[in-house]
Amino acid sequence: RSTEEGPNMMACLFFSIAITPCKILKCNSEFWSATSGSHVPASDDIPEFCAALRTYALCTRRTARTCRGDLAYHSAVHGIEDLMSQHNCSKDGPTSQPRLRTLPPAGDSQERSDSPEICHYEKSFHKHSAAPNYTHCGLFGDPHLRTFTDHFQTCKVQGAWPLIDNNYLNVQVTNTPVLPGSAATATSKLTIIFKNFQECVDQKVYQAEMDELPSAFADGSKNGGDKHGANSLKITEKVSGQHVEIQAKYIGTTIVVRQVGRYLTFAVRMPEEVVNAVEDRDSQGLYLCLRGCPLNQQIDFQAFRANAESPRRPAAVSPSPVVPETFPYETAVAKCKEKLPVEDLYYQACVFDLLTTGDVNFTLAAYYALEDGKMLHSNKDKLHLFERTRELPGAVAAAAFPLAPQVLLGTLTLLALLPVLW
């Protein structure tokens, strides 16, 4: 009975989430519109500003149930509390959404070019030392992870996982099944929180979801806020709805977010000093870009490929999870060769994704992941990887993730996925 109910319960949960998504982006945009983007109202506008804050708080309460675990939601709740305290706003009162006077563009922080030196990483952190060593991390496809230490893994990691968690920013990804009951997952949501930093930037939240790749932060702004060095954090839309780039010069970091097909990809270039800036290594130090996926979440797609090349098994008679129509192995290879002529791990990831999802857009996801690597990786000799990770990255990885017993991922209709045994 439990084996029959399991997939059905998961499918119901998936559709429930799809029908009632977190509406925090709507709350954010309504507040931004009501206050003309200013978090520092003139004294005459404080009553109206407080009314807009109460409306904002009411909106967050209404969407609270569907936003549990959402970083942008929790950031908004704390931000509202801070602003109400700063402006002595009462929690009781009118909740209308009046329009405040629009601030004049003169002196707008987005126009400033004289940011303090502390807001330029290379100038402030490395004045008397060698240039910083930059590292690269990327996540794409079903999903494939390239860590800061150039380990390449394919992972299950369904649900919400920390991709980056250090003293300067947090990145969380949410991976969902490509179809209900399918073993194949992909990134459907991405949240980035840039933490308040000295005289450079206010806390900023960027959140992307399937079919929604914003060209601004959650509060509607495109830079680091009202501080003198706000221009050291900028978001630029490269291709509408498809490609966004975020420059955080105060921490020497570049982030690229894309939507390819229905799903998201992530790539970052970050100095080693920032990568390792964690206060609580036991908790912060376990994020995926730094330590990779836990062993029981890793997939050996080379074993999967061996199964794919072997004669196909007949379809099971008993009920099985819903899986997409997939490509024959030869077709998958041909399609990936068109975009990825070098048979490296990006190419192998492409073949894997076509075999597990049947979605040709995953070919482009692998292609753009490689292109972003070309732009962001500091060592071009390490761009192409040919051997999968056979151990967890990092000196204390063994302590971070104890060995797990062999776990069977489950059976697809035509092919079997085998877990990694290192």
Short mmCIF file of C-alpha atoms in Angstrom, two decimals:
data_model
loop_
_atom_site.label_atom_id
_atom_site.label_comp_id
_atom_site.label_asym_id
_atom_site.label_seq_id
_atom_site.Cartn_x
_atom_site.Cartn_y
_atom_site.Cartn_z
CA ARG A 1 0.00 0.00 0.00
CA SER A 2 2.77 2.43 0.90
CA THR A 3 4.53 1.89 -2.43
CA GLU A 4 1.35 2.83 -4.27
CA GLU A 5 0.58 5.87 -2.16
CA GLY A 6 4.12 7.31 -2.15
CA PRO A 7 4.26 8.58 -5.77
CA ASN A 8 0.63 9.74 -5.56
CA MET A 9 1.30 11.76 -2.41
CA MET A 10 4.40 13.30 -4.00
CA ALA A 11 2.43 14.20 -7.13
CA CYS A 12 -0.31 15.81 -5.04
CA LEU A 13 2.28 17.78 -3.09
CA PHE A 14 3.97 18.92 -6.31
CA PHE A 15 0.71 20.16 -7.83
CA SER A 16 -0.31 21.82 -4.55
CA ILE A 17 2.94 23.78 -4.56
CA ALA A 18 2.53 24.64 -8.25
CA ILE A 19 -1.02 25.94 -7.70
CA THR A 20 -0.24 28.04 -4.58
CA PRO A 21 3.23 29.53 -5.06
CA CYS A 22 4.82 32.02 -2.70
CA LYS A 23 3.61 35.52 -3.62
CA ILE A 24 6.36 37.51 -1.91
CA LEU A 25 7.54 39.07 -5.19
CA LYS A 26 4.05 40.55 -5.64
CA CYS A 27 4.15 41.97 -2.09
CA ASN A 28 7.58 43.47 -2.74
CA SER A 29 6.59 45.10 -6.01
CA GLU A 30 3.37 46.57 -4.53
CA PHE A 31 5.32 48.15 -1.67
CA TRP A 32 7.93 49.48 -4.08
CA SER A 33 5.21 51.02 -6.23
CA ALA A 34 3.42 52.53 -3.21
CA THR A 35 6.58 54.19 -1.88
CA SER A 36 8.19 55.16 -5.18
CA GLY A 37 11.18 53.04 -4.24
CA SER A 38 12.24 55.15 -1.27
CA HIS A 39 12.95 53.65 2.15
CA VAL A 40 13.82 57.11 3.54
CA PRO A 41 10.60 59.14 3.33
CA ALA A 42 10.39 62.85 4.01
CA SER A 43 8.87 63.76 7.39
CA ASP A 44 5.59 64.79 5.75
CA ASP A 45 5.29 61.37 4.13
CA ILE A 46 5.85 59.20 7.22
CA PRO A 47 2.10 58.55 7.91
CA GLU A 48 1.63 57.38 4.33
CA PHE A 49 4.87 55.39 4.48
CA CYS A 50 3.69 53.63 7.65
CA ALA A 51 0.37 52.82 5.97
CA ALA A 52 2.26 51.27 3.05
CA LEU A 53 4.38 49.26 5.50
CA ARG A 54 1.25 47.92 7.21
CA THR A 55 -0.14 46.92 3.82
CA TYR A 56 3.17 45.24 3.04
CA ALA A 57 3.05 43.35 6.36
CA LEU A 58 -0.53 42.25 5.69
CA CYS A 59 0.47 40.96 2.26
CA THR A 60 3.31 38.91 3.75
CA ARG A 61 0.98 37.40 6.36
CA ARG A 62 -1.47 36.34 3.68
CA THR A 63 1.22 34.46 1.79
CA ALA A 64 3.05 33.13 4.86
CA ARG A 65 1.82 29.53 4.55
CA THR A 66 3.16 29.10 1.02
CA CYS A 67 6.43 30.96 1.73
CA ARG A 68 7.86 28.81 4.52
CA GLY A 69 11.58 28.38 3.94
CA ASP A 70 11.65 31.14 1.29
CA LEU A 71 14.68 33.38 1.92
CA ALA A 72 13.13 36.40 0.19
CA TYR A 73 10.00 36.08 2.33
CA HIS A 74 11.90 35.96 5.62
CA SER A 75 14.11 38.84 4.49
CA ALA A 76 11.00 40.92 3.72
CA VAL A 77 9.44 40.17 7.12
CA HIS A 78 12.58 41.27 8.97
CA GLY A 79 12.91 44.33 6.72
CA ILE A 80 9.37 45.43 7.50
CA GLU A 81 10.01 45.12 11.24
CA ASP A 82 13.19 47.20 10.94
CA LEU A 83 11.52 49.95 8.89
CA MET A 84 8.51 50.15 11.22
CA SER A 85 10.87 50.49 14.18
CA GLN A 86 13.01 53.14 12.45
CA HIS A 87 10.00 55.33 11.62
CA ASN A 88 8.01 54.63 14.81
CA CYS A 89 5.16 53.11 12.84
CA SER A 90 2.26 51.59 14.77
CA LYS A 91 1.18 48.09 13.79
CA ASP A 92 -2.44 49.28 14.00
CA GLY A 93 -3.79 51.82 11.58
CA PRO A 94 -4.83 52.35 7.96
CA THR A 95 -3.47 49.94 5.35
CA SER A 96 -4.01 51.94 2.20
CA GLN A 97 -1.32 52.21 -0.47
CA PRO A 98 -0.84 55.92 -1.13
CA ARG A 99 1.71 57.18 -3.58
CA LEU A 100 4.51 59.21 -2.07
CA ARG A 101 6.25 61.99 -3.87
CA THR A 102 8.82 60.68 -6.30
CA LEU A 103 12.34 61.60 -5.28
CA PRO A 104 14.19 63.78 -7.80
CA PRO A 105 16.79 61.95 -9.90
CA ALA A 106 19.56 64.39 -8.91
CA GLY A 107 21.91 62.71 -6.49
CA ASP A 108 20.34 59.32 -7.02
CA SER A 109 22.72 56.68 -5.72
CA GLN A 110 22.49 54.83 -9.01
CA GLU A 111 24.28 57.73 -10.67
CA ARG A 112 27.20 57.86 -8.24
CA SER A 113 30.60 56.95 -9.60
CA ASP A 114 32.70 58.05 -6.59
CA SER A 115 32.23 54.94 -4.48
CA PRO A 116 34.54 54.64 -1.45
CA GLU A 117 37.65 52.55 -1.92
CA ILE A 118 36.33 49.95 0.55
CA CYS A 119 33.59 49.23 -2.02
CA HIS A 120 36.08 48.03 -4.64
CA TYR A 121 37.43 44.63 -3.63
CA GLU A 122 40.74 44.64 -5.48
CA LYS A 123 41.61 48.16 -4.35
CA SER A 124 40.67 47.75 -0.69
CA PHE A 125 41.48 44.14 0.15
CA HIS A 126 44.66 43.70 -1.84
CA LYS A 127 46.37 47.05 -1.82
CA HIS A 128 49.75 45.63 -0.82
CA SER A 129 49.50 42.01 -1.94
CA ALA A 130 49.19 39.93 -5.06
CA ALA A 131 45.98 39.90 -7.08
CA PRO A 132 43.26 37.70 -5.57
CA ASN A 133 42.76 34.16 -6.77
CA TYR A 134 39.31 33.82 -8.30
CA THR A 135 37.23 30.64 -8.28
CA HIS A 136 34.15 29.51 -10.19
CA CYS A 137 31.02 27.54 -9.31
CA GLY A 138 28.15 26.60 -11.59
CA LEU A 139 24.84 24.71 -11.41
CA PHE A 140 22.82 23.67 -14.45
CA GLY A 141 20.66 20.95 -15.95
CA ASP A 142 19.46 17.92 -14.02
CA PRO A 143 21.32 19.35 -11.87
CA HIS A 144 25.07 19.25 -12.44
CA LEU A 145 27.38 21.03 -10.02
CA ARG A 146 30.86 22.39 -10.64
CA THR A 147 32.33 23.36 -7.26
CA PHE A 148 34.80 26.11 -6.41
CA THR A 149 37.48 23.40 -6.34
CA ASP A 150 36.66 22.18 -9.88
CA HIS A 151 34.92 18.99 -8.77
CA PHE A 152 32.08 17.99 -11.07
CA GLN A 153 29.07 16.14 -9.69
CA THR A 154 25.57 15.20 -10.75
CA CYS A 155 23.12 15.33 -7.87
CA LYS A 156 19.53 14.64 -6.88
CA VAL A 157 19.23 17.47 -4.29
CA GLN A 158 15.46 17.78 -4.66
CA GLY A 159 13.95 20.66 -2.69
CA ALA A 160 15.77 23.70 -1.27
CA TRP A 161 19.56 23.56 -0.84
CA PRO A 162 22.22 26.15 0.09
CA LEU A 163 24.45 26.80 -2.89
CA ILE A 164 26.52 29.55 -1.19
CA ASP A 165 26.42 30.65 2.44
CA ASN A 166 29.18 32.97 3.62
CA ASN A 167 29.54 36.25 5.47
CA TYR A 168 28.66 38.34 2.43
CA LEU A 169 25.87 36.56 0.61
CA ASN A 170 23.52 33.58 0.59
CA VAL A 171 22.37 31.67 -2.46
CA GLN A 172 19.64 29.05 -2.21
CA VAL A 173 18.31 26.91 -5.05
CA THR A 174 15.12 24.87 -5.22
CA ASN A 175 15.08 21.84 -7.49
CA THR A 176 11.80 20.21 -8.51
CA PRO A 177 10.93 17.10 -10.54
CA VAL A 178 10.79 17.69 -14.28
CA LEU A 179 7.51 15.77 -14.10
CA PRO A 180 5.68 14.54 -10.98
CA GLY A 181 7.16 11.19 -9.98
CA SER A 182 10.19 11.57 -12.24
CA ALA A 183 13.69 11.01 -10.84
CA ALA A 184 14.94 13.91 -13.01
CA THR A 185 15.01 17.30 -11.24
CA ALA A 186 16.01 20.81 -12.33
CA THR A 187 16.34 24.24 -10.75
CA SER A 188 13.00 26.01 -10.61
CA LYS A 189 13.80 28.78 -8.12
CA LEU A 190 16.86 30.78 -7.10
CA THR A 191 17.23 33.26 -4.23
CA ILE A 192 20.30 35.45 -3.68
CA ILE A 193 20.70 37.63 -0.58
CA PHE A 194 23.47 40.25 -0.58
CA LYS A 195 24.10 41.18 3.04
CA ASN A 196 24.39 44.73 4.33
CA PHE A 197 28.06 45.75 3.98
CA GLN A 198 29.63 48.82 5.58
CA GLU A 199 29.11 52.02 3.56
CA CYS A 200 28.69 50.11 0.30
CA VAL A 201 25.36 48.30 0.07
CA ASP A 202 22.10 47.74 1.90
CA GLN A 203 20.77 44.20 2.09
CA LYS A 204 19.39 43.24 -1.31
CA VAL A 205 17.42 40.20 -2.41
CA TYR A 206 17.26 38.78 -5.91
CA GLN A 207 14.78 36.02 -6.64
CA ALA A 208 14.15 34.20 -9.91
CA GLU A 209 11.60 31.50 -10.65
CA MET A 210 10.48 29.51 -13.65
CA ASP A 211 9.20 31.95 -16.30
CA GLU A 212 10.17 34.93 -14.13
CA LEU A 213 13.73 36.21 -14.45
CA PRO A 214 13.56 39.76 -13.04
CA SER A 215 15.88 42.52 -14.19
CA ALA A 216 15.89 44.10 -10.72
CA PHE A 217 16.16 43.17 -7.07
CA ALA A 218 13.04 42.21 -5.14
CA ASP A 219 12.48 45.83 -4.03
CA GLY A 220 12.57 47.05 -7.64
CA SER A 221 16.02 48.64 -7.44
CA LYS A 222 18.98 47.84 -9.68
CA ASN A 223 21.82 48.75 -7.36
CA GLY A 224 22.91 48.52 -3.72
CA GLY A 225 20.50 51.05 -2.23
CA ASP A 226 21.01 54.48 -0.69
CA LYS A 227 24.56 54.19 0.62
CA HIS A 228 27.46 56.12 -0.83
CA GLY A 229 28.95 53.02 -2.46
CA ALA A 230 25.66 51.64 -3.76
CA ASN A 231 26.98 51.47 -7.29
CA SER A 232 29.34 48.67 -6.25
CA LEU A 233 26.35 46.31 -6.58
CA LYS A 234 24.58 46.38 -9.93
CA ILE A 235 22.20 44.16 -11.84
CA THR A 236 22.16 44.20 -15.65
CA GLU A 237 19.69 42.51 -17.95
CA LYS A 238 21.62 41.03 -20.87
CA VAL A 239 18.70 39.31 -22.62
CA SER A 240 15.16 40.04 -21.49
CA GLY A 241 13.71 37.12 -19.55
CA GLN A 242 16.72 34.92 -20.31
CA HIS A 243 20.02 36.31 -19.00
CA VAL A 244 20.86 38.52 -16.01
CA GLU A 245 24.29 39.50 -14.68
CA ILE A 246 24.96 40.83 -11.18
CA GLN A 247 28.22 42.62 -10.40
CA ALA A 248 29.17 42.89 -6.71
CA LYS A 249 32.44 44.81 -6.95
CA TYR A 250 32.74 45.30 -3.19
CA ILE A 251 33.35 41.53 -2.86
CA GLY A 252 34.92 41.01 -6.30
CA THR A 253 32.03 38.79 -7.39
CA THR A 254 30.16 38.27 -10.66
CA ILE A 255 26.98 36.19 -10.87
CA VAL A 256 25.21 35.02 -14.03
CA VAL A 257 21.63 33.74 -13.90
CA ARG A 258 19.90 32.35 -16.97
CA GLN A 259 16.57 30.82 -17.81
CA VAL A 260 17.03 28.12 -20.44
CA GLY A 261 13.77 26.53 -21.44
CA ARG A 262 11.71 26.34 -18.25
CA TYR A 263 14.59 26.03 -15.79
CA LEU A 264 17.35 28.18 -14.31
CA THR A 265 21.15 28.03 -14.42
CA PHE A 266 23.61 29.71 -12.06
CA ALA A 267 27.28 30.64 -12.41
CA VAL A 268 29.55 32.71 -10.18
CA ARG A 269 33.11 34.06 -10.08
CA MET A 270 34.31 34.79 -6.55
CA PRO A 271 37.65 35.39 -4.78
CA GLU A 272 38.87 32.55 -2.57
CA GLU A 273 38.95 34.92 0.39
CA VAL A 274 35.21 35.55 0.03
CA VAL A 275 34.46 31.87 -0.64
CA ASN A 276 36.03 30.90 2.67
CA ALA A 277 34.65 33.82 4.72
CA VAL A 278 32.45 31.75 7.04
CA GLU A 279 32.08 32.23 10.77
CA ASP A 280 30.42 28.91 11.54
CA ARG A 281 32.20 26.33 9.42
CA ASP A 282 30.06 23.49 10.81
CA SER A 283 26.91 24.99 9.29
CA GLN A 284 27.90 27.65 6.72
CA GLY A 285 30.83 25.56 5.48
CA LEU A 286 28.57 22.80 4.16
CA TYR A 287 27.18 24.71 1.19
CA LEU A 288 27.19 22.92 -2.17
CA CYS A 289 29.53 25.19 -4.13
CA LEU A 290 32.21 24.70 -1.47
CA ARG A 291 31.81 21.08 -0.39
CA GLY A 292 29.77 19.47 -3.16
CA CYS A 293 26.70 17.30 -2.74
CA PRO A 294 26.38 14.74 0.07
CA LEU A 295 27.31 11.23 -1.05
CA ASN A 296 23.76 9.97 -0.80
CA GLN A 297 22.67 12.75 -3.20
CA GLN A 298 25.26 12.06 -5.91
CA ILE A 299 24.52 10.22 -9.16
CA ASP A 300 27.06 8.38 -11.28
CA PHE A 301 25.98 9.46 -14.73
CA GLN A 302 28.82 7.53 -16.34
CA ALA A 303 27.26 4.33 -15.02
CA PHE A 304 23.98 5.66 -16.37
CA ARG A 305 25.63 6.17 -19.75
CA ALA A 306 26.87 2.56 -19.76
CA ASN A 307 23.29 1.42 -19.20
CA ALA A 308 22.10 3.71 -21.97
CA GLU A 309 24.54 2.20 -24.47
CA SER A 310 23.42 -1.34 -23.63
CA PRO A 311 20.33 -2.97 -25.22
CA ARG A 312 17.18 -1.47 -23.79
CA ARG A 313 15.02 -3.31 -21.32
CA PRO A 314 11.31 -3.91 -21.96
CA ALA A 315 8.93 -1.60 -20.14
CA ALA A 316 7.81 -2.78 -16.72
CA VAL A 317 4.29 -4.20 -16.46
CA SER A 318 3.74 -2.86 -12.93
CA PRO A 319 2.83 0.82 -12.42
CA SER A 320 5.89 3.11 -12.55
CA PRO A 321 6.55 6.82 -12.00
CA VAL A 322 5.63 9.16 -14.81
CA VAL A 323 8.67 9.90 -16.98
CA PRO A 324 9.04 12.11 -20.05
CA GLU A 325 9.53 10.87 -23.58
CA THR A 326 13.30 10.55 -23.91
CA PHE A 327 15.73 10.53 -26.82
CA PRO A 328 17.42 7.38 -28.13
CA TYR A 329 21.06 7.36 -27.05
CA GLU A 330 22.38 7.98 -30.58
CA THR A 331 20.08 10.99 -31.04
CA ALA A 332 21.10 12.47 -27.69
CA VAL A 333 24.78 12.13 -28.61
CA ALA A 334 24.24 13.81 -31.99
CA LYS A 335 22.32 16.75 -30.51
CA CYS A 336 24.93 17.36 -27.81
CA LYS A 337 27.79 17.12 -30.32
CA GLU A 338 26.27 20.01 -32.26
CA LYS A 339 26.74 22.41 -29.35
CA LEU A 340 29.54 20.73 -27.40
CA PRO A 341 32.15 19.24 -29.75
CA VAL A 342 34.62 18.48 -26.92
CA GLU A 343 33.56 15.28 -25.13
CA ASP A 344 34.16 16.65 -21.65
CA LEU A 345 31.86 16.47 -18.63
CA TYR A 346 29.62 19.25 -19.96
CA TYR A 347 29.02 17.12 -23.05
CA GLN A 348 28.39 14.02 -20.92
CA ALA A 349 26.00 16.01 -18.73
CA CYS A 350 24.13 17.09 -21.85
CA VAL A 351 23.70 13.48 -22.99
CA PHE A 352 22.57 12.45 -19.51
CA ASP A 353 19.94 15.20 -19.40
CA LEU A 354 18.48 14.35 -22.79
CA LEU A 355 18.21 10.70 -21.75
CA THR A 356 16.51 11.50 -18.44
CA THR A 357 14.28 14.45 -19.39
CA GLY A 358 13.64 14.31 -23.12
CA ASP A 359 13.88 18.13 -23.10
CA VAL A 360 16.18 19.44 -25.82
CA ASN A 361 16.58 22.74 -23.93
CA PHE A 362 18.97 20.96 -21.58
CA THR A 363 21.45 20.93 -24.48
CA LEU A 364 21.52 24.72 -24.32
CA ALA A 365 21.79 24.64 -20.53
CA ALA A 366 25.03 22.66 -20.78
CA TYR A 367 26.29 24.88 -23.60
CA TYR A 368 25.67 28.13 -21.66
CA ALA A 369 27.17 26.63 -18.50
CA LEU A 370 30.38 26.04 -20.44
CA GLU A 371 30.24 29.53 -21.99
CA ASP A 372 29.78 31.08 -18.54
CA GLY A 373 32.73 29.03 -17.34
CA LYS A 374 34.84 30.49 -20.14
CA MET A 375 33.96 33.98 -18.95
CA LEU A 376 34.20 33.38 -15.20
CA HIS A 377 36.90 30.76 -14.62
CA SER A 378 40.33 32.27 -13.94
CA ASN A 379 42.28 29.23 -15.20
CA LYS A 380 41.37 28.47 -18.80
CA ASP A 381 43.44 25.26 -18.67
CA LYS A 382 40.90 23.86 -16.21
CA LEU A 383 37.83 24.83 -18.20
CA HIS A 384 37.25 21.38 -19.68
CA LEU A 385 36.93 18.59 -17.12
CA PHE A 386 37.11 14.95 -18.18
CA GLU A 387 37.08 12.95 -14.95
CA ARG A 388 34.21 12.99 -12.50
CA THR A 389 34.83 13.59 -8.81
CA ARG A 390 35.80 10.42 -6.97
CA GLU A 391 35.97 12.04 -3.55
CA LEU A 392 34.35 14.88 -1.73
CA PRO A 393 36.17 18.21 -2.23
CA GLY A 394 37.81 20.04 0.66
CA ALA A 395 40.22 19.03 3.38
CA VAL A 396 37.49 18.26 5.91
CA ALA A 397 34.96 16.82 3.51
CA ALA A 398 35.07 13.41 5.09
CA ALA A 399 34.04 14.89 8.40
CA ALA A 400 31.43 17.08 6.77
CA PHE A 401 29.61 14.24 5.03
CA PRO A 402 30.07 10.76 6.57
CA LEU A 403 29.91 7.85 4.18
CA ALA A 404 26.39 6.79 3.36
CA PRO A 405 25.22 3.27 2.49
CA GLN A 406 24.44 2.45 -1.09
CA VAL A 407 21.12 3.98 -2.07
CA LEU A 408 19.12 2.93 -5.08
CA LEU A 409 17.69 5.96 -6.88
CA GLY A 410 14.81 4.11 -8.51
CA THR A 411 13.98 2.95 -11.97
CA LEU A 412 13.12 5.01 -14.97
CA THR A 413 10.96 3.41 -17.60
CA LEU A 414 13.80 2.45 -19.89
CA LEU A 415 17.01 3.04 -17.96
CA ALA A 416 18.27 2.49 -14.43
CA LEU A 417 20.03 5.16 -12.41
CA LEU A 418 22.77 3.90 -10.11
CA PRO A 419 24.09 5.85 -7.07
CA VAL A 420 27.69 6.82 -6.74
CA LEU A 421 29.96 4.38 -4.91
CA TRP A 422 33.32 6.00 -4.33
#
